[in-house]
mmCIF file of C-alpha atoms and ligand atoms in Angstrom:
data_model
loop_
_atom_site.group_PDB
_atom_site.id
_atom_site.type_symbol
_atom_site.label_atom_id
_atom_site.label_comp_id
_atom_site.label_asym_id
_atom_site.label_seq_id
_atom_site.Cartn_x
_atom_site.Cartn_y
_atom_site.Cartn_z
ATOM 1 C CA MET A 66 8.016 -19.837 4.595
ATOM 2 C CA ARG A 67 9.543 -17.441 2.045
ATOM 3 C CA ARG A 68 12.060 -14.900 3.298
ATOM 4 C CA LEU A 69 13.154 -11.653 1.631
ATOM 5 C CA ASN A 70 15.347 -8.866 2.936
ATOM 6 C CA LEU A 71 14.916 -5.141 2.507
ATOM 7 C CA ALA A 72 18.494 -3.896 2.385
ATOM 8 C CA LEU A 73 18.739 -0.550 4.180
ATOM 9 C CA GLY A 74 22.056 -0.857 6.020
ATOM 10 C CA GLU A 75 21.552 -1.062 9.762
ATOM 11 C CA ARG A 76 17.798 -0.542 9.268
ATOM 12 C CA SER A 77 17.491 -3.631 7.029
ATOM 13 C CA TYR A 78 14.666 -5.999 7.866
ATOM 14 C CA PRO A 79 13.183 -9.323 6.828
ATOM 15 C CA ILE A 80 9.873 -9.847 5.053
ATOM 16 C CA LEU A 81 8.503 -13.274 5.982
ATOM 17 C CA ILE A 82 5.687 -14.710 3.852
ATOM 18 C CA GLY A 83 3.767 -17.933 4.502
ATOM 19 C CA GLY A 84 0.791 -19.718 6.056
ATOM 20 C CA GLY A 85 0.294 -19.884 9.839
ATOM 21 C CA LEU A 86 2.769 -17.118 10.678
ATOM 22 C CA LEU A 87 0.317 -15.333 13.009
ATOM 23 C CA THR A 88 0.896 -18.004 15.633
ATOM 24 C CA ARG A 89 4.694 -17.973 15.181
ATOM 25 C CA ALA A 90 5.475 -15.511 17.982
ATOM 26 C CA ASP A 91 8.981 -16.991 18.054
ATOM 27 C CA LEU A 92 9.582 -15.097 14.789
ATOM 28 C CA ILE A 93 8.731 -11.801 16.496
ATOM 29 C CA LEU A 94 10.598 -12.231 19.787
ATOM 30 C CA PRO A 95 14.123 -11.541 18.425
ATOM 31 C CA TYR A 96 12.990 -8.135 17.094
ATOM 32 C CA LEU A 97 11.609 -6.783 20.386
ATOM 33 C CA ARG A 98 13.507 -4.397 22.660
ATOM 34 C CA ALA A 99 11.399 -5.621 25.606
ATOM 35 C CA PRO A 100 8.754 -8.403 25.751
ATOM 36 C CA ARG A 101 5.910 -5.901 25.370
ATOM 37 C CA VAL A 102 3.848 -4.897 22.332
ATOM 38 C CA ALA A 103 0.950 -2.526 21.635
ATOM 39 C CA LEU A 104 -1.157 -4.357 19.077
ATOM 40 C CA VAL A 105 -3.080 -1.951 16.824
ATOM 41 C CA SER A 106 -5.968 -3.509 14.899
ATOM 42 C CA ASN A 107 -9.547 -2.702 13.951
ATOM 43 C CA GLU A 108 -13.096 -3.825 14.669
ATOM 44 C CA THR A 109 -13.138 -6.180 11.674
ATOM 45 C CA VAL A 110 -9.725 -7.815 11.928
ATOM 46 C CA ALA A 111 -9.557 -8.113 15.724
ATOM 47 C CA PRO A 112 -12.474 -10.580 16.102
ATOM 48 C CA LEU A 113 -10.859 -12.762 13.420
ATOM 49 C CA TYR A 114 -7.205 -12.784 14.418
ATOM 50 C CA LEU A 115 -6.397 -10.885 17.608
ATOM 51 C CA LYS A 116 -7.098 -13.599 20.204
ATOM 52 C CA GLY A 117 -5.040 -16.303 18.481
ATOM 53 C CA HIS A 118 -2.149 -13.935 18.004
ATOM 54 C CA VAL A 119 -2.199 -12.636 21.596
ATOM 55 C CA GLU A 120 -2.267 -16.223 22.914
ATOM 56 C CA ALA A 121 0.759 -17.077 20.782
ATOM 57 C CA LEU A 122 2.592 -13.979 22.074
ATOM 58 C CA GLU A 123 1.761 -14.796 25.689
ATOM 59 C CA LYS A 124 3.102 -18.342 25.284
ATOM 60 C CA VAL A 125 6.580 -16.930 24.628
ATOM 61 C CA GLY A 126 6.274 -14.325 27.397
ATOM 62 C CA ILE A 127 5.288 -11.268 25.349
ATOM 63 C CA GLY A 128 2.664 -9.002 26.937
ATOM 64 C CA ALA A 129 0.207 -7.410 24.478
ATOM 65 C CA THR A 130 -1.922 -4.276 24.856
ATOM 66 C CA PRO A 131 -4.649 -4.312 22.166
ATOM 67 C CA ILE A 132 -5.713 -0.979 20.637
ATOM 68 C CA ILE A 133 -8.819 -1.439 18.507
ATOM 69 C CA LEU A 134 -9.793 1.296 16.026
ATOM 70 C CA PRO A 135 -12.902 1.781 13.888
ATOM 71 C CA ASP A 136 -12.587 0.222 10.423
ATOM 72 C CA GLY A 137 -12.208 2.137 7.190
ATOM 73 C CA GLU A 138 -10.239 4.586 5.082
ATOM 74 C CA ALA A 139 -12.395 7.406 6.469
ATOM 75 C CA TYR A 140 -10.774 6.732 9.888
ATOM 76 C CA LYS A 141 -7.188 7.144 8.647
ATOM 77 C CA ASN A 142 -7.124 10.505 10.412
ATOM 78 C CA TRP A 143 -6.044 12.523 13.452
ATOM 79 C CA GLU A 144 -8.832 11.163 15.649
ATOM 80 C CA SER A 145 -7.680 7.555 15.191
ATOM 81 C CA LEU A 146 -4.075 8.557 15.688
ATOM 82 C CA ASN A 147 -5.036 10.244 18.958
ATOM 83 C CA LEU A 148 -6.865 7.104 20.094
ATOM 84 C CA ILE A 149 -3.559 5.237 19.657
ATOM 85 C CA TYR A 150 -1.582 7.882 21.594
ATOM 86 C CA ASP A 151 -4.259 7.918 24.349
ATOM 87 C CA SER A 152 -4.004 4.145 24.809
ATOM 88 C CA LEU A 153 -0.203 4.120 24.715
ATOM 89 C CA LEU A 154 -0.094 6.788 27.416
ATOM 90 C CA ALA A 155 -2.883 5.239 29.519
ATOM 91 C CA GLU A 156 -1.044 1.898 29.450
ATOM 92 C CA ARG A 157 2.263 3.631 30.267
ATOM 93 C CA CYS A 158 3.956 2.289 27.163
ATOM 94 C CA ASP A 159 7.557 3.453 27.028
ATOM 95 C CA ARG A 160 10.241 3.559 24.367
ATOM 96 C CA SER A 161 10.931 -0.146 24.699
ATOM 97 C CA THR A 162 7.346 -1.004 23.665
ATOM 98 C CA THR A 163 7.022 -2.198 20.062
ATOM 99 C CA ILE A 164 3.935 -1.091 18.148
ATOM 100 C CA VAL A 165 2.537 -3.904 16.007
ATOM 101 C CA ALA A 166 0.072 -3.275 13.168
ATOM 102 C CA LEU A 167 -2.358 -6.166 12.674
ATOM 103 C CA GLY A 168 -4.578 -5.348 9.706
ATOM 104 C CA GLY A 169 -4.632 -3.836 6.246
ATOM 105 C CA GLY A 170 -2.926 -0.744 4.886
ATOM 106 C CA VAL A 171 -5.055 1.667 6.890
ATOM 107 C CA ILE A 172 -3.976 0.115 10.191
ATOM 108 C CA GLY A 173 -0.383 -0.217 8.968
ATOM 109 C CA ASP A 174 -0.166 3.444 7.929
ATOM 110 C CA LEU A 175 -1.791 4.669 11.184
ATOM 111 C CA ALA A 176 0.162 2.427 13.547
ATOM 112 C CA GLY A 177 3.379 3.177 11.683
ATOM 113 C CA PHE A 178 2.863 6.923 12.014
ATOM 114 C CA ALA A 179 2.075 6.481 15.717
ATOM 115 C CA ALA A 180 5.326 4.485 16.060
ATOM 116 C CA ALA A 181 7.284 7.183 14.221
ATOM 117 C CA THR A 182 6.018 9.921 16.523
ATOM 118 C CA TYR A 183 5.218 8.413 19.949
ATOM 119 C CA GLN A 184 7.978 9.534 22.315
ATOM 120 C CA ARG A 185 9.919 10.577 19.161
ATOM 121 C CA GLY A 186 9.881 7.064 17.770
ATOM 122 C CA VAL A 187 9.418 3.503 19.000
ATOM 123 C CA PRO A 188 10.028 0.158 17.246
ATOM 124 C CA PHE A 189 7.377 -1.046 14.819
ATOM 125 C CA ILE A 190 6.344 -4.395 13.285
ATOM 126 C CA GLN A 191 3.935 -4.913 10.390
ATOM 127 C CA ILE A 192 1.572 -7.907 10.304
ATOM 128 C CA PRO A 193 -0.412 -7.187 7.112
ATOM 129 C CA THR A 194 -3.686 -9.070 6.612
ATOM 130 C CA THR A 195 -4.908 -7.830 3.194
ATOM 131 C CA LEU A 196 -3.414 -8.605 -0.197
ATOM 132 C CA LEU A 197 -2.731 -4.904 -0.724
ATOM 133 C CA SER A 198 -0.846 -4.558 2.537
ATOM 134 C CA GLN A 199 1.084 -7.809 1.999
ATOM 135 C CA VAL A 200 2.312 -6.758 -1.459
ATOM 136 C CA ASP A 201 2.793 -3.053 -0.899
ATOM 137 C CA SER A 202 1.931 -0.927 2.114
ATOM 138 C CA SER A 203 3.653 -2.994 4.846
ATOM 139 C CA VAL A 204 6.988 -2.767 3.018
ATOM 140 C CA GLY A 205 9.042 0.390 2.645
ATOM 141 C CA GLY A 206 8.260 2.518 5.676
ATOM 142 C CA LYS A 207 5.733 5.023 4.348
ATOM 143 C CA THR A 208 3.321 5.833 7.172
ATOM 144 C CA GLY A 209 0.710 8.516 7.643
ATOM 145 C CA ILE A 210 -2.849 9.757 7.589
ATOM 146 C CA ASN A 211 -5.169 11.503 5.141
ATOM 147 C CA HIS A 212 -6.122 15.179 5.179
ATOM 148 C CA PRO A 213 -9.578 16.186 3.868
ATOM 149 C CA ARG A 214 -7.715 18.029 1.077
ATOM 150 C CA GLY A 215 -5.403 15.201 0.123
ATOM 151 C CA LYS A 216 -4.554 11.538 0.579
ATOM 152 C CA ASN A 217 -1.558 10.600 2.759
ATOM 153 C CA MET A 218 -0.633 14.255 3.143
ATOM 154 C CA ILE A 219 0.651 13.962 6.701
ATOM 155 C CA GLY A 220 3.137 11.277 7.610
ATOM 156 C CA ALA A 221 6.668 10.053 8.084
ATOM 157 C CA PHE A 222 9.097 7.501 6.780
ATOM 158 C CA TRP A 223 9.474 4.930 9.549
ATOM 159 C CA GLN A 224 10.729 1.493 8.669
ATOM 160 C CA PRO A 225 9.424 -1.572 10.489
ATOM 161 C CA LYS A 226 11.811 -4.026 12.160
ATOM 162 C CA LEU A 227 9.967 -6.971 10.596
ATOM 163 C CA VAL A 228 7.133 -7.689 8.142
ATOM 164 C CA LEU A 229 5.203 -10.883 8.828
ATOM 165 C CA ALA A 230 2.710 -11.712 6.063
ATOM 166 C CA ASP A 231 0.481 -14.658 7.002
ATOM 167 C CA THR A 232 -1.105 -15.727 3.718
ATOM 168 C CA ASP A 233 -3.807 -17.715 5.571
ATOM 169 C CA THR A 234 -5.439 -14.407 6.557
ATOM 170 C CA LEU A 235 -6.356 -13.833 2.907
ATOM 171 C CA LYS A 236 -8.960 -16.625 3.189
ATOM 172 C CA THR A 237 -11.340 -14.256 5.010
ATOM 173 C CA LEU A 238 -10.715 -11.236 2.786
ATOM 174 C CA PRO A 239 -13.815 -10.021 0.864
ATOM 175 C CA ASP A 240 -13.571 -10.471 -2.950
ATOM 176 C CA ARG A 241 -13.609 -6.725 -3.544
ATOM 177 C CA GLU A 242 -10.573 -6.296 -1.264
ATOM 178 C CA LEU A 243 -8.723 -9.101 -3.042
ATOM 179 C CA SER A 244 -9.279 -7.266 -6.325
ATOM 180 C CA SER A 245 -8.126 -4.023 -4.778
ATOM 181 C CA GLY A 246 -4.803 -5.592 -3.784
ATOM 182 C CA MET A 247 -4.388 -7.069 -7.243
ATOM 183 C CA ALA A 248 -4.144 -3.538 -8.687
ATOM 184 C CA GLU A 249 -0.850 -3.053 -6.831
ATOM 185 C CA VAL A 250 0.375 -6.521 -7.892
ATOM 186 C CA ILE A 251 -0.294 -5.708 -11.565
ATOM 187 C CA LYS A 252 1.503 -2.377 -11.028
ATOM 188 C CA TYR A 253 4.854 -4.123 -10.469
ATOM 189 C CA GLY A 254 4.542 -5.932 -13.796
ATOM 190 C CA LEU A 255 3.688 -2.720 -15.607
ATOM 191 C CA ILE A 256 6.424 -0.520 -14.149
ATOM 192 C CA ARG A 257 9.432 -2.846 -14.073
ATOM 193 C CA ASP A 258 8.787 -6.584 -14.401
ATOM 194 C CA LEU A 259 7.349 -7.590 -17.769
ATOM 195 C CA PRO A 260 7.917 -11.354 -17.207
ATOM 196 C CA PHE A 261 5.774 -10.999 -14.050
ATOM 197 C CA LEU A 262 3.057 -9.288 -16.107
ATOM 198 C CA ASP A 263 3.109 -12.291 -18.483
ATOM 199 C CA TRP A 264 2.881 -14.605 -15.465
ATOM 200 C CA LEU A 265 -0.073 -12.635 -14.093
ATOM 201 C CA GLU A 266 -1.862 -12.914 -17.434
ATOM 202 C CA ALA A 267 -1.364 -16.689 -17.352
ATOM 203 C CA ASN A 268 -2.431 -17.058 -13.706
ATOM 204 C CA MET A 269 -5.061 -14.403 -12.942
ATOM 205 C CA GLU A 270 -7.921 -16.915 -12.605
ATOM 206 C CA SER A 271 -5.902 -19.025 -10.108
ATOM 207 C CA LEU A 272 -5.077 -15.905 -8.134
ATOM 208 C CA MET A 273 -8.680 -14.752 -8.015
ATOM 209 C CA ALA A 274 -9.690 -18.302 -6.946
ATOM 210 C CA ARG A 275 -7.200 -17.806 -4.053
ATOM 211 C CA ASP A 276 -4.888 -20.627 -5.050
ATOM 212 C CA GLY A 277 -2.413 -20.578 -2.144
ATOM 213 C CA ALA A 278 0.743 -21.288 -4.156
ATOM 214 C CA ALA A 279 -0.126 -18.702 -6.804
ATOM 215 C CA LEU A 280 -0.877 -16.051 -4.183
ATOM 216 C CA ALA A 281 2.323 -16.768 -2.239
ATOM 217 C CA TYR A 282 4.355 -16.463 -5.439
ATOM 218 C CA ALA A 283 2.661 -13.186 -6.425
ATOM 219 C CA ILE A 284 3.209 -11.740 -2.934
ATOM 220 C CA GLU A 285 6.871 -12.751 -2.891
ATOM 221 C CA ARG A 286 7.540 -11.384 -6.372
ATOM 222 C CA SER A 287 5.730 -8.121 -5.565
ATOM 223 C CA CYS A 288 7.669 -7.672 -2.330
ATOM 224 C CA ALA A 289 10.946 -8.474 -4.100
ATOM 225 C CA ASN A 290 10.209 -5.727 -6.626
ATOM 226 C CA LYS A 291 9.230 -3.257 -3.931
ATOM 227 C CA ALA A 292 12.258 -4.103 -1.773
ATOM 228 C CA GLU A 293 14.623 -3.438 -4.692
ATOM 229 C CA VAL A 294 13.022 -0.093 -5.488
ATOM 230 C CA VAL A 295 12.927 1.090 -1.867
ATOM 231 C CA ALA A 296 16.515 -0.027 -1.187
ATOM 232 C CA ALA A 297 17.663 2.144 -4.100
ATOM 233 C CA ASP A 298 15.602 5.251 -3.227
ATOM 234 C CA GLU A 299 14.230 4.998 0.306
ATOM 235 C CA TYR A 300 13.058 8.617 0.612
ATOM 236 C CA GLU A 301 11.798 9.032 -2.970
ATOM 237 C CA THR A 302 14.354 11.707 -3.757
ATOM 238 C CA ALA A 303 15.731 10.349 -7.047
ATOM 239 C CA SER A 304 15.224 13.000 -9.718
ATOM 240 C CA GLU A 305 14.492 10.350 -12.369
ATOM 241 C CA GLY A 306 12.582 7.130 -11.752
ATOM 242 C CA GLY A 307 13.249 5.694 -8.329
ATOM 243 C CA ARG A 308 10.576 5.085 -5.730
ATOM 244 C CA ALA A 309 8.115 7.504 -7.343
ATOM 245 C CA LEU A 310 7.546 4.890 -10.057
ATOM 246 C CA LEU A 311 5.625 2.807 -7.500
ATOM 247 C CA ASN A 312 2.927 5.447 -7.816
ATOM 248 C CA LEU A 313 1.764 4.510 -11.319
ATOM 249 C CA GLY A 314 -1.905 5.476 -11.509
ATOM 250 C CA HIS A 315 -1.836 6.930 -7.989
ATOM 251 C CA THR A 316 -1.959 10.653 -8.813
ATOM 252 C CA PHE A 317 -5.159 10.117 -10.812
ATOM 253 C CA GLY A 318 -6.378 7.544 -8.273
ATOM 254 C CA HIS A 319 -5.806 9.758 -5.244
ATOM 255 C CA ALA A 320 -7.947 12.401 -6.982
ATOM 256 C CA ILE A 321 -10.789 9.867 -7.129
ATOM 257 C CA GLU A 322 -10.369 8.865 -3.466
ATOM 258 C CA THR A 323 -10.181 12.456 -2.222
ATOM 259 C CA GLY A 324 -12.783 13.800 -4.647
ATOM 260 C CA LEU A 325 -15.451 11.247 -3.737
ATOM 261 C CA GLY A 326 -14.621 11.129 -0.017
ATOM 262 C CA TYR A 327 -12.360 8.507 1.558
ATOM 263 C CA GLY A 328 -13.730 4.973 1.481
ATOM 264 C CA GLN A 329 -16.141 5.371 -1.449
ATOM 265 C CA TRP A 330 -13.743 3.714 -3.865
ATOM 266 C CA LEU A 331 -11.174 1.286 -2.478
ATOM 267 C CA HIS A 332 -7.562 2.357 -2.908
ATOM 268 C CA GLY A 333 -6.794 -0.365 -5.463
ATOM 269 C CA GLU A 334 -9.967 0.416 -7.431
ATOM 270 C CA ALA A 335 -8.927 4.053 -7.722
ATOM 271 C CA VAL A 336 -5.376 3.001 -8.649
ATOM 272 C CA ALA A 337 -6.737 0.682 -11.373
ATOM 273 C CA ALA A 338 -8.783 3.443 -13.002
ATOM 274 C CA GLY A 339 -5.847 5.837 -12.528
ATOM 275 C CA THR A 340 -3.552 3.311 -14.191
ATOM 276 C CA MET A 341 -5.817 3.313 -17.232
ATOM 277 C CA MET A 342 -5.541 7.117 -17.364
ATOM 278 C CA ALA A 343 -1.748 6.910 -17.182
ATOM 279 C CA VAL A 344 -1.708 4.177 -19.819
ATOM 280 C CA ASP A 345 -3.986 6.165 -22.105
ATOM 281 C CA LEU A 346 -1.823 9.265 -21.691
ATOM 282 C CA SER A 347 1.270 7.164 -22.514
ATOM 283 C CA ARG A 348 -0.507 6.033 -25.695
ATOM 284 C CA ARG A 349 -1.344 9.626 -26.597
ATOM 285 C CA LEU A 350 2.339 10.505 -26.213
ATOM 286 C CA GLY A 351 3.162 7.741 -28.704
ATOM 287 C CA TRP A 352 4.861 5.459 -26.169
ATOM 288 C CA LEU A 353 2.257 2.682 -26.002
ATOM 289 C CA THR A 354 -0.027 1.183 -28.649
ATOM 290 C CA ALA A 355 -3.789 0.733 -28.524
ATOM 291 C CA ALA A 356 -3.060 -2.999 -28.170
ATOM 292 C CA ASP A 357 -0.960 -2.289 -25.041
ATOM 293 C CA ARG A 358 -3.817 -0.254 -23.579
ATOM 294 C CA ASN A 359 -6.309 -3.041 -24.302
ATOM 295 C CA ARG A 360 -3.932 -5.561 -22.730
ATOM 296 C CA VAL A 361 -3.782 -3.590 -19.459
ATOM 297 C CA SER A 362 -7.524 -3.017 -19.471
ATOM 298 C CA ALA A 363 -8.236 -6.735 -20.004
ATOM 299 C CA LEU A 364 -5.964 -7.801 -17.144
ATOM 300 C CA LEU A 365 -7.414 -5.270 -14.705
ATOM 301 C CA GLN A 366 -10.930 -6.411 -15.600
ATOM 302 C CA ARG A 367 -10.008 -10.066 -15.094
ATOM 303 C CA ALA A 368 -8.883 -9.005 -11.605
ATOM 304 C CA GLY A 369 -12.364 -7.563 -11.008
ATOM 305 C CA LEU A 370 -11.164 -3.955 -11.169
ATOM 306 C CA PRO A 371 -12.739 -0.849 -12.717
ATOM 307 C CA VAL A 372 -11.064 0.610 -15.807
ATOM 308 C CA LYS A 373 -13.022 3.865 -15.881
ATOM 309 C CA GLY A 374 -12.599 6.511 -13.188
ATOM 310 C CA ALA A 375 -15.309 8.333 -11.270
ATOM 311 C CA ASP A 376 -16.982 11.127 -13.235
ATOM 312 C CA LEU A 377 -15.556 14.115 -11.351
ATOM 313 C CA GLY A 378 -14.927 16.197 -14.486
ATOM 314 C CA ALA A 379 -11.410 16.863 -15.777
ATOM 315 C CA ALA A 380 -11.164 20.268 -14.049
ATOM 316 C CA ARG A 381 -11.785 18.712 -10.636
ATOM 317 C CA TYR A 382 -9.262 15.929 -11.345
ATOM 318 C CA LEU A 383 -6.633 18.519 -12.272
ATOM 319 C CA ASP A 384 -7.370 20.612 -9.182
ATOM 320 C CA LEU A 385 -7.074 17.587 -6.882
ATOM 321 C CA MET A 386 -3.962 16.361 -8.695
ATOM 322 C CA SER A 387 -2.282 19.723 -8.189
ATOM 323 C CA HIS A 388 -2.049 18.864 -4.450
ATOM 324 C CA ASP A 389 -0.145 15.662 -5.192
ATOM 325 C CA LYS A 390 3.145 15.043 -3.374
ATOM 326 C CA LYS A 391 4.795 14.600 -6.762
ATOM 327 C CA VAL A 392 4.167 18.256 -7.576
ATOM 328 C CA VAL A 393 7.593 19.909 -7.404
ATOM 329 C CA ALA A 394 7.832 23.714 -7.766
ATOM 330 C CA GLY A 395 4.357 23.788 -9.298
ATOM 331 C CA SER A 396 5.113 21.145 -11.904
ATOM 332 C CA LEU A 397 3.127 17.889 -11.842
ATOM 333 C CA ARG A 398 5.348 14.848 -12.409
ATOM 334 C CA LEU A 399 3.270 11.941 -13.649
ATOM 335 C CA ILE A 400 4.309 8.305 -13.721
ATOM 336 C CA LEU A 401 3.832 7.055 -17.275
ATOM 337 C CA LEU A 402 4.905 4.020 -19.299
ATOM 338 C CA LYS A 403 7.621 4.558 -21.910
ATOM 339 C CA SER A 404 6.936 0.968 -22.924
ATOM 340 C CA MET A 405 5.287 -2.019 -21.234
ATOM 341 C CA GLY A 406 7.356 -2.897 -18.141
ATOM 342 C CA ASN A 407 9.216 0.425 -18.230
ATOM 343 C CA ALA A 408 7.873 3.367 -16.197
ATOM 344 C CA VAL A 409 9.241 6.914 -16.177
ATOM 345 C CA THR A 410 8.530 10.163 -14.338
ATOM 346 C CA TYR A 411 7.411 12.810 -16.804
ATOM 347 C CA ALA A 412 6.645 16.485 -16.158
ATOM 348 C CA ASP A 413 6.004 17.656 -19.729
ATOM 349 C CA ALA A 414 2.726 16.008 -20.715
ATOM 350 C CA PRO A 415 0.592 18.657 -22.480
ATOM 351 C CA ARG A 416 -2.375 19.714 -20.359
ATOM 352 C CA GLU A 417 -4.868 19.012 -23.174
ATOM 353 C CA GLU A 418 -3.552 15.432 -23.481
ATOM 354 C CA ILE A 419 -3.890 14.906 -19.718
ATOM 355 C CA ILE A 420 -7.482 16.163 -19.945
ATOM 356 C CA ALA A 421 -8.180 13.881 -22.920
ATOM 357 C CA ALA A 422 -6.768 10.870 -21.050
ATOM 358 C CA ILE A 423 -8.918 11.660 -18.000
ATOM 359 C CA GLU A 424 -12.043 12.119 -20.102
ATOM 360 C CA SER A 425 -11.550 8.980 -22.178
ATOM 361 C CA SER A 426 -10.963 6.891 -19.042
ATOM 362 C CA SER A 427 -13.723 8.189 -16.807
ATOM 363 C CA ARG A 428 -17.413 7.406 -16.581
ATOM 364 C CA GLY A 429 -19.387 10.099 -18.247
HETATM 365 P P1 NAD B 46 -7.833 -1.548 4.588
HETATM 366 O O1 NAD B 46 -6.754 -1.459 5.561
HETATM 367 O O2 NAD B 46 -8.976 -0.602 4.702
HETATM 368 O O3 NAD B 46 -8.393 -3.036 4.588
HETATM 369 C C1 NAD B 46 -9.436 -3.361 3.724
HETATM 370 C C2 NAD B 46 -10.631 -3.969 4.472
HETATM 371 O O4 NAD B 46 -10.363 -5.341 4.755
HETATM 372 C C3 NAD B 46 -10.943 -3.329 5.811
HETATM 373 O O5 NAD B 46 -12.340 -3.322 5.991
HETATM 374 C C4 NAD B 46 -10.286 -4.277 6.784
HETATM 375 O O6 NAD B 46 -10.842 -4.222 8.073
HETATM 376 C C5 NAD B 46 -10.539 -5.606 6.149
HETATM 377 N N1 NAD B 46 -9.615 -6.672 6.445
HETATM 378 C C6 NAD B 46 -8.289 -6.583 6.640
HETATM 379 N N2 NAD B 46 -7.754 -7.815 6.730
HETATM 380 C C7 NAD B 46 -8.779 -8.693 6.606
HETATM 381 C C8 NAD B 46 -8.853 -10.101 6.596
HETATM 382 N N3 NAD B 46 -7.761 -10.860 6.665
HETATM 383 N N4 NAD B 46 -10.064 -10.674 6.466
HETATM 384 C C9 NAD B 46 -11.181 -9.907 6.334
HETATM 385 N N5 NAD B 46 -11.174 -8.574 6.303
HETATM 386 C C10 NAD B 46 -9.965 -7.973 6.430
HETATM 387 O O7 NAD B 46 -7.284 -1.370 3.089
HETATM 388 P P2 NAD B 46 -5.979 -1.913 2.335
HETATM 389 O O8 NAD B 46 -6.408 -2.111 0.944
HETATM 390 O O9 NAD B 46 -5.336 -3.013 3.068
HETATM 391 O O10 NAD B 46 -5.003 -0.657 2.422
HETATM 392 C C11 NAD B 46 -5.331 0.559 1.788
HETATM 393 C C12 NAD B 46 -4.567 1.658 2.473
HETATM 394 O O11 NAD B 46 -3.171 1.429 2.291
HETATM 395 C C13 NAD B 46 -4.848 3.032 1.899
HETATM 396 O O12 NAD B 46 -5.013 3.940 2.948
HETATM 397 C C14 NAD B 46 -3.600 3.365 1.113
HETATM 398 O O13 NAD B 46 -3.351 4.742 1.048
HETATM 399 C C15 NAD B 46 -2.554 2.653 1.922
HETATM 400 N N6 NAD B 46 -1.327 2.330 1.167
HETATM 401 C C16 NAD B 46 -0.151 2.626 1.778
HETATM 402 C C17 NAD B 46 1.036 2.321 1.147
HETATM 403 C C18 NAD B 46 2.338 2.576 1.846
HETATM 404 O O14 NAD B 46 3.390 2.421 1.216
HETATM 405 N N7 NAD B 46 2.323 2.934 3.108
HETATM 406 C C19 NAD B 46 1.016 1.688 -0.104
HETATM 407 C C20 NAD B 46 -0.203 1.395 -0.694
HETATM 408 C C21 NAD B 46 -1.384 1.714 -0.022
HETATM 409 N N1 LIG B 47 3.241 2.758 -2.354
HETATM 410 C C1 LIG B 47 4.294 3.586 -2.847
HETATM 411 C C2 LIG B 47 5.540 3.556 -2.042
HETATM 412 O O1 LIG B 47 5.663 2.850 -1.080
HETATM 413 O O2 LIG B 47 6.448 4.279 -2.339
#
């Protein structure tokens, strides 16, 4: 088992990564206020992993109330959140109950927001079961739901007490979901860890073939990068750089997800195409070369990801992007690459260059 720490003072927590962790209820017990959890999962993950996990919890005396939601990005909304609150209230869960998310990023974001708000906040544990959630969404405390007008527009920062990433769960993940998670893995190399990008280029085929050691290494290195960034700028308030850099490709990508309707493109697919837009804009600003752009495109494609965005038209992209959380006082701050492995926030990209980058990197 690999162990990392997210250093946030008294709210610090461990990130445990390894095979077979779902049955290690002993790892969870020390983080509970009372031996009672509400286990939030969905209709796809629950049949695979809920029973084994509940049995392991019961063996060490932890009572579990399962809350099973419909599956999909389209359900990351108020209705699902209310289903969680309804169950918590019906089961008389109190402030000593820990909410546990068992699933991908959608379940983690929903359960985390429920934990942040139920009775003004109850303890929370993340058990991520997708590559994307193991390398990104389970770490760092961003929780929330989508609004029809914008992705992740309603939410809260609420850190978990523990992240338990069982790498064995990736064996049942569909190929398309594995690719989607790889977009966020590649992101860390591009924004701040060039040696990791080199490693990914050397090992992408092993990763896509689900080589256990390669995946465990990529998850650990991704989480180590994320933990460092979040520890330095937990609430994304740094005026330069900071946590916002984790959103490379996301402003463009969120436009695709919102514009097409949630669930049409997977999050990582939209981020991959959005990354190509950010990379192309960085090239237009003279910061990257055409060879850099081709390098990113080749790696994303080897990970089975799209490198052209949905054909929404540049005007629609810009309209959707104007709702982004990185818009401050009307000015859109984009995450771009000053060089490979070195991301910056930049508010001064000329509008015509943004349009050109969108058009050259979308399907038309
Ligand atoms: P997801 O939660 O929709 O999971 C993808 C699919 O895989 C779902 O159908 C799910 O049921 C299924 N699944 C999950 N685990 C499985 C397993 N082990 N075997 C088989 N199927 C499994 O999507 P995701 O990619 O995990 O997460 C995307 C979400 O995460 C988006 O809503 C995105 O906005 C959010 N996100 C949040 C943060 C954050 O910091 N909070 C960061 C990145 C992404
Ligand atoms: N996924 C971006 C962040 O956690 O800040």
